[in-house]
Amino acid sequence: MAFWFWFLPPLWLLVVYLVVAVVAVFSVPAMYRLGGFTLADEVEWLENREAAEHLEMLQRLQGLRSELGALGIERGERQAKTLTDILNDYHKVVETRFVGKKHSPMAYLSTARQVQKHAIQNLNDVLAVGHSLQSISRHGFGEQASSPDEHLDKAQDDRRDRYVTMQQEQDARMAGLLNQNQQLFDALTDTAVEVANIESFSSYERIDTLARLVSLSEIASNKGKL
């Protein structure tokens, strides 16, 4: 409008000017994408996010390992250490094979990170279950332990049975979480080995264990929504 007001061009020239302007505006993002710059930006963003998440997850695992050890959950403590090693290995693979390259296997990178996060969440749930078991032991059986010869009436028997049932359910939940984590660890390790040995970026999507990794990630994600 300013151009028309100032120069008062004929209508056909104004139309040509508008067409050229529109083409120029929309050609910039199109050329940016076709030139591969969008993908390069995505890879750079992924690299920066991966580095930040790596440090954050290591710190969280360090705290979980300490807390699990304090509760005497040895299997959970060992899994926290194992997952720490898996995260460090994954970070080294990312730095060695992907950093600085325009084309990276987004499916593997995002899926592996998602599975790792699920494993940490499982350990966090194990910690919560451990605290609940500690509470059950303290409040559910403390009275019985302090006076073993005391005759328990029916109300006390019911109370004890209820706490026993709760303890069994929590034990089963903890075992399930730890078993699921072992499956996630195996899938992450198997896929990492294939990634380390693969020769071309175009072959990442055909990694056999990637399908298993995706499947386990979806299963873990669905369980987390329950």
mmCIF file of C-alpha atoms in Angstrom:
data_model
loop_
_atom_site.group_PDB
_atom_site.id
_atom_site.type_symbol
_atom_site.label_atom_id
_atom_site.label_comp_id
_atom_site.label_asym_id
_atom_site.label_seq_id
_atom_site.Cartn_x
_atom_site.Cartn_y
_atom_site.Cartn_z
ATOM 1 C CA MET A 1 0.000 0.000 0.000
ATOM 2 C CA ALA A 2 2.858 2.378 0.780
ATOM 3 C CA PHE A 3 4.464 1.538 -2.580
ATOM 4 C CA TRP A 4 1.188 2.222 -4.384
ATOM 5 C CA PHE A 5 0.539 5.437 -2.437
ATOM 6 C CA TRP A 6 4.017 6.827 -3.062
ATOM 7 C CA PHE A 7 4.642 5.818 -6.689
ATOM 8 C CA LEU A 8 1.047 5.479 -7.984
ATOM 9 C CA PRO A 9 1.982 2.662 -10.408
ATOM 10 C CA PRO A 10 -0.473 1.140 -12.893
ATOM 11 C CA LEU A 11 -2.495 -1.788 -11.617
ATOM 12 C CA TRP A 12 -0.672 -4.435 -13.676
ATOM 13 C CA LEU A 13 2.686 -3.314 -12.255
ATOM 14 C CA LEU A 14 1.313 -3.448 -8.706
ATOM 15 C CA VAL A 15 0.092 -7.032 -9.326
ATOM 16 C CA VAL A 16 3.522 -8.061 -10.622
ATOM 17 C CA TYR A 17 5.128 -6.455 -7.585
ATOM 18 C CA LEU A 18 2.812 -8.385 -5.237
ATOM 19 C CA VAL A 19 3.483 -11.704 -6.996
ATOM 20 C CA VAL A 20 7.236 -11.211 -6.820
ATOM 21 C CA ALA A 21 6.979 -10.264 -3.139
ATOM 22 C CA VAL A 22 4.908 -13.340 -2.256
ATOM 23 C CA VAL A 23 7.243 -15.673 -4.168
ATOM 24 C CA ALA A 24 10.268 -14.137 -2.461
ATOM 25 C CA VAL A 25 8.750 -14.528 1.015
ATOM 26 C CA PHE A 26 7.785 -18.198 0.599
ATOM 27 C CA SER A 27 10.890 -19.198 -1.322
ATOM 28 C CA VAL A 28 13.170 -18.469 1.650
ATOM 29 C CA PRO A 29 11.844 -21.227 3.975
ATOM 30 C CA ALA A 30 11.457 -23.592 1.006
ATOM 31 C CA MET A 31 15.099 -23.148 -0.056
ATOM 32 C CA TYR A 32 16.184 -23.390 3.597
ATOM 33 C CA ARG A 33 14.517 -26.793 3.891
ATOM 34 C CA LEU A 34 15.596 -28.065 0.461
ATOM 35 C CA GLY A 35 19.165 -27.016 1.199
ATOM 36 C CA GLY A 36 19.252 -29.247 4.273
ATOM 37 C CA PHE A 37 19.591 -26.397 6.753
ATOM 38 C CA THR A 38 16.395 -27.362 8.592
ATOM 39 C CA LEU A 39 17.689 -30.883 9.174
ATOM 40 C CA ALA A 40 21.044 -29.517 10.320
ATOM 41 C CA ASP A 41 19.265 -27.276 12.827
ATOM 42 C CA GLU A 42 17.249 -30.230 14.102
ATOM 43 C CA VAL A 43 20.389 -32.327 14.540
ATOM 44 C CA GLU A 44 22.147 -29.488 16.370
ATOM 45 C CA TRP A 45 19.134 -29.034 18.632
ATOM 46 C CA LEU A 46 19.073 -32.773 19.294
ATOM 47 C CA GLU A 47 22.773 -32.775 20.175
ATOM 48 C CA ASN A 48 22.358 -29.895 22.637
ATOM 49 C CA ARG A 49 19.276 -31.492 24.184
ATOM 50 C CA GLU A 50 21.023 -34.856 24.457
ATOM 51 C CA ALA A 51 23.978 -33.317 26.307
ATOM 52 C CA ALA A 52 21.701 -31.467 28.751
ATOM 53 C CA GLU A 53 19.508 -34.521 29.350
ATOM 54 C CA HIS A 54 22.583 -36.693 29.836
ATOM 55 C CA LEU A 55 23.814 -34.623 32.773
ATOM 56 C CA GLU A 56 20.346 -34.329 34.278
ATOM 57 C CA MET A 57 19.711 -38.077 34.085
ATOM 58 C CA LEU A 58 23.124 -38.929 35.555
ATOM 59 C CA GLN A 59 22.433 -36.672 38.526
ATOM 60 C CA ARG A 60 19.024 -38.255 39.038
ATOM 61 C CA LEU A 61 20.503 -41.759 38.868
ATOM 62 C CA GLN A 62 23.180 -40.848 41.397
ATOM 63 C CA GLY A 63 20.489 -39.776 43.845
ATOM 64 C CA LEU A 64 18.368 -42.865 43.148
ATOM 65 C CA ARG A 65 21.318 -45.183 43.645
ATOM 66 C CA SER A 66 22.073 -43.637 47.012
ATOM 67 C CA GLU A 67 18.448 -43.773 48.175
ATOM 68 C CA LEU A 68 17.911 -47.334 46.966
ATOM 69 C CA GLY A 69 21.042 -48.413 48.786
ATOM 70 C CA ALA A 70 19.852 -46.748 51.969
ATOM 71 C CA LEU A 71 16.615 -48.764 51.782
ATOM 72 C CA GLY A 72 18.524 -51.981 51.194
ATOM 73 C CA ILE A 73 17.084 -52.559 47.692
ATOM 74 C CA GLU A 74 20.249 -54.099 46.284
ATOM 75 C CA ARG A 75 18.824 -55.089 42.903
ATOM 76 C CA GLY A 76 17.536 -51.577 42.341
ATOM 77 C CA GLU A 77 20.894 -50.126 43.381
ATOM 78 C CA ARG A 78 22.691 -52.401 40.911
ATOM 79 C CA GLN A 79 20.266 -51.411 38.154
ATOM 80 C CA ALA A 80 20.937 -47.732 38.845
ATOM 81 C CA LYS A 81 24.648 -48.388 38.351
ATOM 82 C CA THR A 82 24.000 -50.427 35.198
ATOM 83 C CA LEU A 83 21.790 -47.717 33.734
ATOM 84 C CA THR A 84 24.471 -45.133 34.505
ATOM 85 C CA ASP A 85 26.943 -47.182 32.458
ATOM 86 C CA ILE A 86 24.380 -47.534 29.639
ATOM 87 C CA LEU A 87 23.825 -43.758 29.586
ATOM 88 C CA ASN A 88 27.563 -43.081 29.424
ATOM 89 C CA ASP A 89 28.014 -45.577 26.587
ATOM 90 C CA TYR A 90 25.047 -44.096 24.693
ATOM 91 C CA HIS A 91 26.476 -40.590 25.109
ATOM 92 C CA LYS A 92 29.832 -41.725 23.725
ATOM 93 C CA VAL A 93 28.129 -43.364 20.730
ATOM 94 C CA VAL A 94 26.221 -40.147 20.027
ATOM 95 C CA GLU A 95 29.398 -38.071 20.261
ATOM 96 C CA THR A 96 31.398 -40.479 18.090
ATOM 97 C CA ARG A 97 28.911 -41.314 15.355
ATOM 98 C CA PHE A 98 26.401 -38.482 15.187
ATOM 99 C CA VAL A 99 27.835 -35.166 16.359
ATOM 100 C CA GLY A 100 28.733 -32.876 13.454
ATOM 101 C CA LYS A 101 26.882 -34.956 10.866
ATOM 102 C CA LYS A 102 23.883 -33.623 8.964
ATOM 103 C CA HIS A 103 22.094 -36.959 8.789
ATOM 104 C CA SER A 104 21.396 -38.835 12.006
ATOM 105 C CA PRO A 105 19.008 -41.691 12.774
ATOM 106 C CA MET A 106 16.316 -39.750 14.619
ATOM 107 C CA ALA A 107 14.277 -42.907 15.261
ATOM 108 C CA TYR A 108 17.116 -44.563 17.165
ATOM 109 C CA LEU A 109 18.184 -41.462 19.084
ATOM 110 C CA SER A 110 14.711 -40.487 20.276
ATOM 111 C CA THR A 111 13.567 -44.054 21.005
ATOM 112 C CA ALA A 112 16.698 -44.949 22.953
ATOM 113 C CA ARG A 113 16.364 -41.820 25.073
ATOM 114 C CA GLN A 114 12.681 -42.514 25.697
ATOM 115 C CA VAL A 115 13.469 -46.052 26.874
ATOM 116 C CA GLN A 116 16.201 -44.741 29.161
ATOM 117 C CA LYS A 117 13.752 -42.292 30.715
ATOM 118 C CA HIS A 118 11.258 -45.112 31.287
ATOM 119 C CA ALA A 119 13.950 -47.122 33.043
ATOM 120 C CA ILE A 120 14.726 -44.197 35.356
ATOM 121 C CA GLN A 121 11.026 -43.736 36.065
ATOM 122 C CA ASN A 122 10.795 -47.434 36.935
ATOM 123 C CA LEU A 123 13.637 -47.032 39.424
ATOM 124 C CA ASN A 124 11.887 -44.000 40.851
ATOM 125 C CA ASP A 125 8.748 -46.128 41.266
ATOM 126 C CA VAL A 126 10.830 -48.871 42.894
ATOM 127 C CA LEU A 127 12.069 -46.295 45.384
ATOM 128 C CA ALA A 128 8.490 -45.256 46.158
ATOM 129 C CA VAL A 129 7.510 -48.903 46.634
ATOM 130 C CA GLY A 130 10.499 -49.369 48.927
ATOM 131 C CA HIS A 131 9.352 -46.504 51.121
ATOM 132 C CA SER A 132 5.841 -47.959 51.234
ATOM 133 C CA LEU A 133 7.222 -51.355 52.297
ATOM 134 C CA GLN A 134 9.231 -49.655 54.999
ATOM 135 C CA SER A 135 6.083 -47.946 56.211
ATOM 136 C CA ILE A 136 4.140 -51.232 56.169
ATOM 137 C CA SER A 137 6.879 -52.937 58.151
ATOM 138 C CA ARG A 138 7.022 -50.138 60.690
ATOM 139 C CA HIS A 139 3.304 -49.586 61.244
ATOM 140 C CA GLY A 140 1.858 -52.926 60.248
ATOM 141 C CA PHE A 141 4.066 -55.263 62.208
ATOM 142 C CA GLY A 142 5.610 -53.028 64.834
ATOM 143 C CA GLU A 143 3.007 -53.817 67.450
ATOM 144 C CA GLN A 144 3.266 -57.550 66.856
ATOM 145 C CA ALA A 145 7.035 -57.465 67.043
ATOM 146 C CA SER A 146 7.046 -55.526 70.293
ATOM 147 C CA SER A 147 4.731 -57.963 72.066
ATOM 148 C CA PRO A 148 5.008 -61.405 70.419
ATOM 149 C CA ASP A 149 3.298 -63.255 73.250
ATOM 150 C CA GLU A 150 0.252 -61.038 73.368
ATOM 151 C CA HIS A 151 -2.987 -62.656 72.250
ATOM 152 C CA LEU A 152 -4.351 -61.007 69.131
ATOM 153 C CA ASP A 153 -8.082 -60.556 68.836
ATOM 154 C CA LYS A 154 -9.942 -60.820 65.522
ATOM 155 C CA ALA A 155 -9.520 -57.118 64.710
ATOM 156 C CA GLN A 156 -5.780 -57.407 65.136
ATOM 157 C CA ASP A 157 -5.704 -60.556 62.994
ATOM 158 C CA ASP A 158 -7.581 -58.770 60.220
ATOM 159 C CA ARG A 159 -5.255 -55.834 60.462
ATOM 160 C CA ARG A 160 -2.213 -58.085 60.231
ATOM 161 C CA ASP A 161 -3.637 -59.975 57.239
ATOM 162 C CA ARG A 162 -4.355 -56.705 55.468
ATOM 163 C CA TYR A 163 -0.789 -55.538 55.917
ATOM 164 C CA VAL A 164 0.554 -58.909 54.761
ATOM 165 C CA THR A 165 -1.544 -58.621 51.593
ATOM 166 C CA MET A 166 -0.319 -55.074 51.009
ATOM 167 C CA GLN A 167 3.274 -56.187 51.491
ATOM 168 C CA GLN A 168 2.900 -59.041 49.001
ATOM 169 C CA GLU A 169 1.337 -56.725 46.423
ATOM 170 C CA GLN A 170 4.129 -54.193 46.807
ATOM 171 C CA ASP A 171 6.781 -56.913 46.600
ATOM 172 C CA ALA A 172 5.193 -58.138 43.362
ATOM 173 C CA ARG A 173 5.055 -54.596 41.961
ATOM 174 C CA MET A 174 8.724 -54.010 42.757
ATOM 175 C CA ALA A 175 9.722 -57.305 41.127
ATOM 176 C CA GLY A 176 7.699 -56.403 38.034
ATOM 177 C CA LEU A 177 9.348 -53.003 37.695
ATOM 178 C CA LEU A 178 12.836 -54.447 38.092
ATOM 179 C CA ASN A 179 12.112 -57.248 35.602
ATOM 180 C CA GLN A 180 10.811 -54.732 33.071
ATOM 181 C CA ASN A 181 13.948 -52.671 33.521
ATOM 182 C CA GLN A 182 16.082 -55.710 32.756
ATOM 183 C CA GLN A 183 14.214 -56.106 29.463
ATOM 184 C CA LEU A 184 14.827 -52.439 28.661
ATOM 185 C CA PHE A 185 18.534 -52.783 29.488
ATOM 186 C CA ASP A 186 18.880 -55.825 27.218
ATOM 187 C CA ALA A 187 17.178 -54.029 24.322
ATOM 188 C CA LEU A 188 19.289 -50.903 24.777
ATOM 189 C CA THR A 189 22.495 -52.949 24.860
ATOM 190 C CA ASP A 190 21.578 -55.064 21.829
ATOM 191 C CA THR A 191 20.657 -52.003 19.774
ATOM 192 C CA ALA A 192 23.787 -50.102 20.825
ATOM 193 C CA VAL A 193 25.934 -52.988 19.568
ATOM 194 C CA GLU A 194 24.192 -52.928 16.187
ATOM 195 C CA VAL A 195 24.518 -49.152 15.980
ATOM 196 C CA ALA A 196 28.240 -49.347 16.700
ATOM 197 C CA ASN A 197 28.749 -51.906 13.923
ATOM 198 C CA ILE A 198 26.485 -50.454 11.236
ATOM 199 C CA GLU A 199 28.214 -48.926 8.211
ATOM 200 C CA SER A 200 25.758 -46.429 6.693
ATOM 201 C CA PHE A 201 23.236 -43.984 8.109
ATOM 202 C CA SER A 202 20.593 -45.235 5.688
ATOM 203 C CA SER A 203 20.652 -48.614 7.394
ATOM 204 C CA TYR A 204 19.709 -47.375 10.874
ATOM 205 C CA GLU A 205 15.984 -47.699 10.247
ATOM 206 C CA ARG A 206 16.485 -51.376 9.413
ATOM 207 C CA ILE A 207 18.186 -52.322 12.668
ATOM 208 C CA ASP A 208 16.517 -55.522 13.841
ATOM 209 C CA THR A 209 16.502 -54.664 17.534
ATOM 210 C CA LEU A 210 15.159 -51.153 16.921
ATOM 211 C CA ALA A 211 11.681 -52.622 16.486
ATOM 212 C CA ARG A 212 12.065 -54.353 19.845
ATOM 213 C CA LEU A 213 13.219 -51.097 21.400
ATOM 214 C CA VAL A 214 10.183 -49.248 20.030
ATOM 215 C CA SER A 215 7.836 -51.997 21.207
ATOM 216 C CA LEU A 216 9.228 -52.002 24.750
ATOM 217 C CA SER A 217 9.078 -48.207 24.844
ATOM 218 C CA GLU A 218 5.405 -48.260 23.866
ATOM 219 C CA ILE A 219 4.613 -50.950 26.439
ATOM 220 C CA ALA A 220 6.399 -49.030 29.190
ATOM 221 C CA SER A 221 4.686 -45.814 28.151
ATOM 222 C CA ASN A 222 1.248 -47.418 28.250
ATOM 223 C CA LYS A 223 1.910 -48.897 31.681
ATOM 224 C CA GLY A 224 2.938 -45.463 32.915
ATOM 225 C CA LYS A 225 -0.490 -44.101 31.974
ATOM 226 C CA LEU A 226 -2.387 -46.634 34.077
#
